[in-house]
Amino acid sequence: MSTPPNLAHGRSYLAIPGPSVMPDAVLQAMHRAAPNIYAGELVNMMPDLVADLKRVARTKHHVAMYTGNGHAAWEASLANIIQPGDKVLVPATGRFGIGWGETARLLGAEVETIDFGKQSPMDMARIEEVLRADKSHEIKAVLAVHVDTSTSIRNDIAALRKTLDTVGHPALLMADCIASLGCDRFEMDAWGVDIMVTGCQKGLMVPPGMSFVFFNDKAEAVRAKMPRVSWYWDWTPRAHAEEFFQYHAGTAPTHHLYGLRAALDLIHAEGIENVWARHLVLARAVWAACDVWSTTGSFAMNVNDPAYRSNAVTSLRLQSPDATALRDWVEQQLGLTLGIGLGMATPGDPAWHGFFRLGHMGHVNGQMIMGMLGGIEAGMRALKIEHGTGALDAAAEVIGGG
C-alpha cells in the first residue's frame, strides 16, 4: 500500500468542552414522536424532573428553565435582578467572565471588571478591596464564573461568599456553572450562592437548547422589587408554574425534556458524589499525561496549580501553529475532535493557532480518556511536535490506581 490507511472511519469522538458526548439513553429518550403538551406523560413528569434537577445543583430553592443556550441563562438571570444604572462586579478569569459582564452592560448595568488574566484564579484580597471601597453598596451583584471554559480555571466560589460576608456586603452572589455542573463539585446552598446559571449540553449530557437559572429566596426578594421584568425572562412563573406552559413561557422543548429526564436518571443512579469522583480521576489522568508531555518542547497546561484546574476541561498551549495542526491531524486521521483555544487570542492573530482544549465532561470513562490521550500522542508523533515521553504510562497509573 503506497499510502497509510485513514484511521478516522468508525465512531468519532467529540472531545471538546461542550457539547459533550451524549449517552445512548439520552438519544433514545429523545427519539420519539411529538408528545401531547396539554396532558399526559410529559406534563406529569415535570415536578419530579424539577426536583431531580435541583438535587444536582445541591439546592432546595428554585429553578427556572429556558429554551436557549447559556447566553440565554446569563440574560435571564440578570433581567430578574438588574435595572439600568445598577452596578455589578465581574471578577473575570477568562472569556466567559468577560462575556457575562458584556451581557450586563448591554442590559444597562454599570460593570466594574477585575480582570485576573487567563492563567490566574480570582484573588479574594483584590475583590475584598473593591467591596470595602463600595461604602454605599452600589454593587448589586457579583458575577462569578465557577469554571471558565476558555481558560479551564476553576474558582473558589465558597471563598468568594466568605469574602462578601467578611465585608458585610449585601450584593447577590451569582455563579456561572455552565461548564462545571455535574463535573466539578458545586454546592449552591452550602456555599451561599444566590443565583446559579447553567446549560444542558455539558455535564448534563443533553444536546444544546436548554438552560437553567437557580435562585434562592434572597434573589427572589430582589426580583419582587423590580419595576418590570419582561414576560419571557421573568423567572417567577417558570419556577412556580401552576400550568405546564408556564415552565417555558409557551411551548416546551419537549424532546430536550425527555433527554434531560434520562440524563438525570443516569446521574442519580451513579450518585452525584460518585460523578464528581469519576471526573476528578479522569482529570488527574489527563493532567498526568500533560505533565509528562510538558517536560520538553512547548507543550504546557494553561493552569499551573492543580487546585485551580477544572475537572471538566483542560486548556493547553503549544507553539503556534502546532495546536491547530494537531487538532486538524487527529480529526482527519483518527476521528478525534479536540477543542479550539477559545478566547486565548483573537482569530486573526497567529498566536490563535497555539491553543487548544480537551473536554472531559459528562458521559466519559477511563477507556475514552486513554483513547483521547493516545490520539494526541499519535498526532504529536506524526507531526514531529517535540514532547516528553511516557505520558500514557502516567495516565494509566492514575486510572489504574483510582
Short mmCIF file of C-alpha atoms in Angstrom, two decimals:
data_model
loop_
_atom_site.label_atom_id
_atom_site.label_comp_id
_atom_site.label_asym_id
_atom_site.label_seq_id
_atom_site.Cartn_x
_atom_site.Cartn_y
_atom_site.Cartn_z
CA MET A 1 0.00 0.00 0.00
CA SER A 2 1.56 3.29 -1.10
CA THR A 3 -0.17 5.48 1.47
CA PRO A 4 -1.20 4.60 5.01
CA PRO A 5 -4.92 3.99 5.56
CA ASN A 6 -7.09 6.67 7.08
CA LEU A 7 -7.99 5.63 10.64
CA ALA A 8 -10.88 8.06 11.11
CA HIS A 9 -13.52 5.59 9.92
CA GLY A 10 -15.68 4.27 12.71
CA ARG A 11 -17.35 6.08 15.60
CA SER A 12 -15.92 9.57 16.03
CA TYR A 13 -15.11 11.07 19.41
CA LEU A 14 -16.02 14.69 20.14
CA ALA A 15 -13.59 15.63 22.91
CA ILE A 16 -14.44 19.32 23.03
CA PRO A 17 -15.63 21.10 26.21
CA GLY A 18 -19.28 21.05 25.16
CA PRO A 19 -21.46 19.94 23.58
CA SER A 20 -20.34 16.83 25.39
CA VAL A 21 -20.71 13.18 24.48
CA MET A 22 -24.39 12.22 24.67
CA PRO A 23 -25.37 8.89 26.24
CA ASP A 24 -27.33 6.45 24.11
CA ALA A 25 -30.08 6.54 26.76
CA VAL A 26 -30.49 10.29 26.21
CA LEU A 27 -30.60 9.95 22.44
CA GLN A 28 -33.07 7.07 22.65
CA ALA A 29 -35.30 9.01 25.02
CA MET A 30 -35.43 11.89 22.54
CA HIS A 31 -36.07 9.69 19.52
CA ARG A 32 -39.87 9.71 19.62
CA ALA A 33 -42.88 11.34 18.05
CA ALA A 34 -44.02 14.72 19.31
CA PRO A 35 -45.87 14.31 22.62
CA ASN A 36 -49.07 15.91 23.86
CA ILE A 37 -48.15 19.17 25.61
CA TYR A 38 -51.51 19.59 27.35
CA ALA A 39 -51.85 16.36 29.33
CA GLY A 40 -50.21 13.02 29.94
CA GLU A 41 -46.67 11.78 30.49
CA LEU A 42 -44.73 14.95 29.68
CA VAL A 43 -46.89 17.15 31.89
CA ASN A 44 -46.90 14.64 34.73
CA MET A 45 -43.14 14.16 34.84
CA MET A 46 -42.29 17.84 35.42
CA PRO A 47 -42.44 18.02 39.25
CA ASP A 48 -40.02 15.12 39.68
CA LEU A 49 -37.77 16.44 36.91
CA VAL A 50 -37.55 19.81 38.66
CA ALA A 51 -36.77 18.14 41.98
CA ASP A 52 -34.06 15.97 40.46
CA LEU A 53 -32.53 18.94 38.66
CA LYS A 54 -32.27 20.83 41.97
CA ARG A 55 -30.57 17.79 43.51
CA VAL A 56 -27.73 18.14 41.00
CA ALA A 57 -27.37 21.83 41.89
CA ARG A 58 -27.48 20.97 45.60
CA THR A 59 -30.26 23.42 46.33
CA LYS A 60 -33.67 23.31 47.97
CA HIS A 61 -34.69 26.60 46.42
CA HIS A 62 -35.97 27.43 42.93
CA VAL A 63 -35.14 26.77 39.28
CA ALA A 64 -36.43 28.37 36.10
CA MET A 65 -35.97 26.64 32.73
CA TYR A 66 -35.34 28.48 29.47
CA THR A 67 -35.38 27.28 25.87
CA GLY A 68 -31.97 28.67 24.97
CA ASN A 69 -28.23 28.31 25.44
CA GLY A 70 -26.03 29.52 28.29
CA HIS A 71 -26.14 33.08 27.00
CA ALA A 72 -29.90 32.97 27.48
CA ALA A 73 -29.36 31.97 31.11
CA TRP A 74 -26.94 34.87 31.52
CA GLU A 75 -29.54 37.33 30.31
CA ALA A 76 -32.41 35.71 32.20
CA SER A 77 -30.52 35.83 35.48
CA LEU A 78 -29.66 39.50 35.05
CA ALA A 79 -33.08 40.56 33.74
CA ASN A 80 -34.68 39.47 37.01
CA ILE A 81 -32.45 41.43 39.37
CA ILE A 82 -30.72 44.28 37.49
CA GLN A 83 -32.19 47.62 36.42
CA PRO A 84 -30.49 50.07 34.05
CA GLY A 85 -27.93 52.03 36.03
CA ASP A 86 -27.34 49.30 38.62
CA LYS A 87 -23.74 48.30 39.22
CA VAL A 88 -22.31 44.78 39.04
CA LEU A 89 -18.84 43.46 39.79
CA VAL A 90 -17.22 40.94 37.44
CA PRO A 91 -14.09 39.14 38.70
CA ALA A 92 -13.07 37.64 35.36
CA THR A 93 -10.71 34.72 34.77
CA GLY A 94 -11.36 34.20 31.07
CA ARG A 95 -13.56 34.97 28.09
CA PHE A 96 -16.80 33.81 29.68
CA GLY A 97 -16.48 36.05 32.70
CA ILE A 98 -15.91 38.98 30.37
CA GLY A 99 -18.88 37.85 28.27
CA TRP A 100 -21.30 37.74 31.20
CA GLY A 101 -20.24 41.27 32.07
CA GLU A 102 -20.85 42.36 28.49
CA THR A 103 -24.37 40.97 28.72
CA ALA A 104 -24.96 43.01 31.87
CA ARG A 105 -23.66 46.13 30.17
CA LEU A 106 -26.00 45.66 27.20
CA LEU A 107 -28.89 45.48 29.68
CA GLY A 108 -27.90 48.89 31.01
CA ALA A 109 -25.82 47.91 34.02
CA GLU A 110 -22.65 49.68 35.06
CA VAL A 111 -20.00 46.96 35.01
CA GLU A 112 -16.81 47.02 37.05
CA THR A 113 -14.45 44.28 35.88
CA ILE A 114 -11.44 42.93 37.74
CA ASP A 115 -9.56 41.05 35.06
CA PHE A 116 -7.31 38.41 36.60
CA GLY A 117 -5.98 37.39 33.21
CA LYS A 118 -6.07 34.00 31.52
CA GLN A 119 -3.95 31.89 33.85
CA SER A 120 -4.82 33.01 37.39
CA PRO A 121 -7.85 32.40 39.60
CA MET A 122 -9.73 35.11 41.44
CA ASP A 123 -7.69 36.92 44.08
CA MET A 124 -10.02 37.31 47.07
CA ALA A 125 -7.87 40.07 48.58
CA ARG A 126 -8.35 42.26 45.50
CA ILE A 127 -12.07 41.54 45.45
CA GLU A 128 -12.31 42.41 49.13
CA GLU A 129 -10.63 45.76 48.47
CA VAL A 130 -13.23 46.64 45.85
CA LEU A 131 -16.13 45.56 48.05
CA ARG A 132 -14.83 47.53 51.05
CA ALA A 133 -14.47 50.62 48.89
CA ASP A 134 -18.15 50.33 47.93
CA LYS A 135 -19.35 52.07 51.10
CA SER A 136 -22.80 52.88 49.73
CA HIS A 137 -23.32 49.33 48.42
CA GLU A 138 -23.83 50.38 44.83
CA ILE A 139 -22.71 46.93 43.66
CA LYS A 140 -25.90 44.88 43.37
CA ALA A 141 -24.39 41.59 42.24
CA VAL A 142 -21.07 39.80 41.81
CA LEU A 143 -20.92 37.76 38.58
CA ALA A 144 -18.51 34.88 39.17
CA VAL A 145 -17.71 32.07 36.75
CA HIS A 146 -17.06 28.81 38.60
CA VAL A 147 -15.18 27.22 35.69
CA ASP A 148 -14.28 29.43 32.76
CA THR A 149 -14.43 27.13 29.75
CA SER A 150 -11.88 29.18 27.83
CA THR A 151 -9.06 29.06 30.37
CA SER A 152 -10.14 25.96 32.39
CA ILE A 153 -9.65 27.92 35.60
CA ARG A 154 -11.83 26.78 38.49
CA ASN A 155 -12.59 29.49 41.03
CA ASP A 156 -13.33 29.12 44.74
CA ILE A 157 -16.96 30.20 44.97
CA ALA A 158 -17.21 29.35 48.67
CA ALA A 159 -14.27 31.67 49.36
CA LEU A 160 -15.99 34.41 47.38
CA ARG A 161 -19.08 34.07 49.59
CA LYS A 162 -16.85 34.27 52.65
CA THR A 163 -15.31 37.45 51.28
CA LEU A 164 -18.72 39.04 50.80
CA ASP A 165 -19.75 38.03 54.31
CA THR A 166 -16.50 39.28 55.86
CA VAL A 167 -17.03 42.69 54.31
CA GLY A 168 -20.73 42.60 55.15
CA HIS A 169 -21.67 43.41 51.58
CA PRO A 170 -25.27 42.64 50.55
CA ALA A 171 -24.58 42.05 46.83
CA LEU A 172 -26.07 38.92 45.32
CA LEU A 173 -23.54 36.19 44.60
CA MET A 174 -24.11 34.83 41.11
CA ALA A 175 -22.26 31.79 39.76
CA ASP A 176 -21.89 30.58 36.18
CA CYS A 177 -21.73 26.76 36.35
CA ILE A 178 -22.30 26.15 32.65
CA ALA A 179 -19.05 24.19 32.34
CA SER A 180 -18.91 22.76 35.85
CA LEU A 181 -22.34 21.49 36.91
CA GLY A 182 -22.29 17.71 37.12
CA CYS A 183 -18.48 17.62 36.75
CA ASP A 184 -16.81 19.74 39.43
CA ARG A 185 -18.18 19.77 42.97
CA PHE A 186 -20.70 22.58 43.39
CA GLU A 187 -22.83 23.21 46.47
CA MET A 188 -25.28 26.03 45.81
CA ASP A 189 -26.88 26.25 49.24
CA ALA A 190 -23.86 25.24 51.34
CA TRP A 191 -21.66 27.77 49.52
CA GLY A 192 -24.20 30.57 49.85
CA VAL A 193 -24.78 31.16 46.15
CA ASP A 194 -27.85 33.31 45.47
CA ILE A 195 -28.18 32.70 41.72
CA MET A 196 -26.61 29.98 39.56
CA VAL A 197 -26.84 29.55 35.79
CA THR A 198 -26.05 26.51 33.70
CA GLY A 199 -26.83 24.79 30.40
CA CYS A 200 -27.84 21.29 29.42
CA GLN A 201 -25.06 20.47 26.96
CA LYS A 202 -22.06 19.76 29.18
CA GLY A 203 -22.24 17.88 32.48
CA LEU A 204 -25.97 17.32 32.00
CA MET A 205 -25.23 15.45 28.74
CA VAL A 206 -28.21 16.73 26.69
CA PRO A 207 -27.98 18.38 23.24
CA PRO A 208 -27.73 22.21 23.38
CA GLY A 209 -31.00 24.05 23.67
CA MET A 210 -31.99 24.36 27.33
CA SER A 211 -30.58 26.48 30.13
CA PHE A 212 -31.43 26.95 33.77
CA VAL A 213 -31.40 29.70 36.39
CA PHE A 214 -31.41 28.55 40.00
CA PHE A 215 -32.16 31.19 42.63
CA ASN A 216 -32.80 31.42 46.35
CA ASP A 217 -35.25 33.42 48.43
CA LYS A 218 -32.89 36.39 48.74
CA ALA A 219 -32.71 36.69 44.96
CA GLU A 220 -36.46 36.19 44.69
CA ALA A 221 -37.00 39.12 47.07
CA VAL A 222 -34.85 41.32 44.80
CA ARG A 223 -36.92 40.22 41.82
CA ALA A 224 -40.12 41.17 43.69
CA LYS A 225 -38.90 44.78 43.93
CA MET A 226 -38.16 45.12 40.22
CA PRO A 227 -40.47 47.61 38.50
CA ARG A 228 -40.75 45.36 35.48
CA VAL A 229 -39.36 42.15 34.00
CA SER A 230 -40.37 41.00 30.53
CA TRP A 231 -42.92 38.20 30.45
CA TYR A 232 -40.46 35.90 28.70
CA TRP A 233 -37.47 36.38 31.01
CA ASP A 234 -39.45 36.52 34.26
CA TRP A 235 -38.37 33.57 36.35
CA THR A 236 -41.36 33.70 38.73
CA PRO A 237 -43.98 31.82 36.68
CA ARG A 238 -41.36 29.39 35.38
CA ALA A 239 -40.20 28.46 38.87
CA HIS A 240 -43.71 28.42 40.36
CA ALA A 241 -45.66 27.03 37.43
CA GLU A 242 -49.32 26.31 38.03
CA GLU A 243 -49.87 25.20 34.44
CA PHE A 244 -47.48 23.31 32.20
CA PHE A 245 -47.00 26.11 29.66
CA GLN A 246 -45.63 28.40 32.38
CA TYR A 247 -42.48 26.32 32.80
CA HIS A 248 -41.32 27.52 29.38
CA ALA A 249 -43.46 30.61 28.68
CA GLY A 250 -45.22 28.71 25.90
CA THR A 251 -44.43 25.54 24.01
CA ALA A 252 -41.91 23.40 25.87
CA PRO A 253 -38.69 21.99 24.38
CA THR A 254 -40.39 18.61 24.51
CA HIS A 255 -37.63 16.29 23.33
CA HIS A 256 -35.00 18.03 25.42
CA LEU A 257 -37.13 17.35 28.48
CA TYR A 258 -37.20 13.64 27.69
CA GLY A 259 -33.44 13.70 27.18
CA LEU A 260 -32.94 15.58 30.43
CA ARG A 261 -35.09 13.06 32.27
CA ALA A 262 -32.86 10.25 31.01
CA ALA A 263 -29.68 12.17 31.85
CA LEU A 264 -30.84 12.89 35.39
CA ASP A 265 -31.68 9.22 35.83
CA LEU A 266 -28.10 8.34 34.87
CA ILE A 267 -26.61 10.94 37.21
CA HIS A 268 -28.67 9.91 40.21
CA ALA A 269 -28.17 6.19 39.55
CA GLU A 270 -24.41 6.78 39.73
CA GLY A 271 -24.74 9.28 42.58
CA ILE A 272 -23.56 12.88 42.30
CA GLU A 273 -20.65 12.30 44.69
CA ASN A 274 -19.51 9.41 42.50
CA VAL A 275 -19.94 11.54 39.38
CA TRP A 276 -17.63 14.16 40.89
CA ALA A 277 -15.12 11.47 41.92
CA ARG A 278 -15.09 9.95 38.42
CA HIS A 279 -14.43 13.34 36.85
CA LEU A 280 -11.60 14.00 39.29
CA VAL A 281 -9.79 10.74 38.49
CA LEU A 282 -10.19 11.25 34.75
CA ALA A 283 -8.97 14.83 35.02
CA ARG A 284 -5.95 13.70 37.03
CA ALA A 285 -5.15 11.21 34.28
CA VAL A 286 -5.27 14.00 31.70
CA TRP A 287 -3.04 16.21 33.85
CA ALA A 288 -0.57 13.38 34.43
CA ALA A 289 -0.18 12.88 30.68
CA CYS A 290 0.10 16.62 30.08
CA ASP A 291 2.74 16.95 32.81
CA VAL A 292 4.88 14.38 31.00
CA TRP A 293 4.35 15.94 27.58
CA SER A 294 5.38 19.28 29.10
CA THR A 295 8.84 18.06 30.14
CA THR A 296 10.27 19.04 26.78
CA GLY A 297 9.15 21.27 23.92
CA SER A 298 6.45 23.94 24.09
CA PHE A 299 3.56 21.81 25.36
CA ALA A 300 2.07 23.33 28.54
CA MET A 301 -1.09 23.36 30.62
CA ASN A 302 -2.69 26.77 30.94
CA VAL A 303 -3.29 26.44 34.70
CA ASN A 304 -0.19 25.61 36.71
CA ASP A 305 -1.76 24.94 40.11
CA PRO A 306 -3.91 21.76 40.16
CA ALA A 307 -6.06 23.32 42.89
CA TYR A 308 -7.47 25.72 40.31
CA ARG A 309 -7.87 23.30 37.41
CA SER A 310 -11.32 22.20 36.32
CA ASN A 311 -12.23 18.53 36.31
CA ALA A 312 -14.29 19.15 33.16
CA VAL A 313 -11.95 20.91 30.73
CA THR A 314 -8.21 21.42 30.29
CA SER A 315 -6.83 24.37 28.34
CA LEU A 316 -3.45 23.75 26.68
CA ARG A 317 -0.69 25.61 24.87
CA LEU A 318 1.68 24.68 22.04
CA GLN A 319 3.98 26.69 19.88
CA SER A 320 1.84 28.23 17.11
CA PRO A 321 0.72 26.82 14.69
CA ASP A 322 1.21 23.37 16.21
CA ALA A 323 -2.05 23.36 18.20
CA THR A 324 -4.16 23.84 15.09
CA ALA A 325 -2.03 21.35 13.15
CA LEU A 326 -2.53 18.78 15.91
CA ARG A 327 -6.29 19.33 16.04
CA ASP A 328 -6.54 19.02 12.28
CA TRP A 329 -4.46 15.84 12.16
CA VAL A 330 -6.30 13.92 14.89
CA GLU A 331 -9.69 14.86 13.45
CA GLN A 332 -8.83 13.98 9.88
CA GLN A 333 -6.74 10.88 10.58
CA LEU A 334 -8.30 9.47 13.76
CA GLY A 335 -11.84 10.85 14.00
CA LEU A 336 -10.94 12.64 17.26
CA THR A 337 -12.11 16.25 17.61
CA LEU A 338 -10.33 18.48 20.12
CA GLY A 339 -11.49 21.93 21.21
CA ILE A 340 -10.21 25.21 19.80
CA GLY A 341 -8.39 27.65 22.06
CA LEU A 342 -11.40 29.88 22.57
CA GLY A 343 -10.71 33.37 23.85
CA MET A 344 -6.96 32.93 24.28
CA ALA A 345 -6.10 35.03 21.22
CA THR A 346 -8.09 36.81 18.52
CA PRO A 347 -8.80 34.64 15.45
CA GLY A 348 -6.69 36.86 13.17
CA ASP A 349 -3.66 36.64 15.44
CA PRO A 350 -1.15 33.89 14.51
CA ALA A 351 -0.98 33.10 18.24
CA TRP A 352 -4.54 31.73 17.96
CA HIS A 353 -3.05 28.56 16.48
CA GLY A 354 -1.09 27.90 19.66
CA PHE A 355 -4.01 26.94 21.92
CA PHE A 356 -6.43 24.02 22.22
CA ARG A 357 -8.67 22.42 24.85
CA LEU A 358 -9.69 18.96 25.97
CA GLY A 359 -13.20 18.28 27.17
CA HIS A 360 -13.51 15.51 29.76
CA MET A 361 -17.03 16.14 30.97
CA GLY A 362 -20.24 14.21 31.28
CA HIS A 363 -20.57 10.80 29.67
CA VAL A 364 -16.86 9.87 29.66
CA ASN A 365 -14.97 6.95 31.16
CA GLY A 366 -11.45 5.64 31.54
CA GLN A 367 -11.04 3.98 28.15
CA MET A 368 -12.34 7.08 26.38
CA ILE A 369 -9.82 9.30 28.14
CA MET A 370 -6.99 6.87 27.41
CA GLY A 371 -8.08 6.80 23.77
CA MET A 372 -8.13 10.60 23.59
CA LEU A 373 -4.66 10.84 25.13
CA GLY A 374 -3.37 8.12 22.82
CA GLY A 375 -4.72 10.02 19.83
CA ILE A 376 -2.93 13.19 20.92
CA GLU A 377 0.30 11.23 21.40
CA ALA A 378 -0.05 9.74 17.91
CA GLY A 379 -0.70 13.18 16.43
CA MET A 380 2.35 14.74 18.02
CA ARG A 381 4.49 11.87 16.80
CA ALA A 382 3.13 12.13 13.27
CA LEU A 383 3.69 15.89 13.19
CA LYS A 384 7.06 15.64 14.94
CA ILE A 385 5.94 18.01 17.70
CA GLU A 386 8.51 17.85 20.47
CA HIS A 387 7.08 16.37 23.68
CA GLY A 388 8.05 14.30 26.68
CA THR A 389 7.69 10.53 26.55
CA GLY A 390 5.78 8.25 28.91
CA ALA A 391 2.55 10.24 29.06
CA LEU A 392 0.24 7.27 28.53
CA ASP A 393 2.03 5.32 31.23
CA ALA A 394 1.47 8.22 33.64
CA ALA A 395 -2.23 8.42 32.76
CA ALA A 396 -2.65 4.65 33.06
CA GLU A 397 -1.06 4.76 36.52
CA VAL A 398 -3.68 7.29 37.65
CA ILE A 399 -6.57 5.34 36.21
CA GLY A 400 -5.21 2.01 37.39
CA GLY A 401 -4.78 3.33 40.90
CA GLY A 402 -8.01 5.31 41.03
#
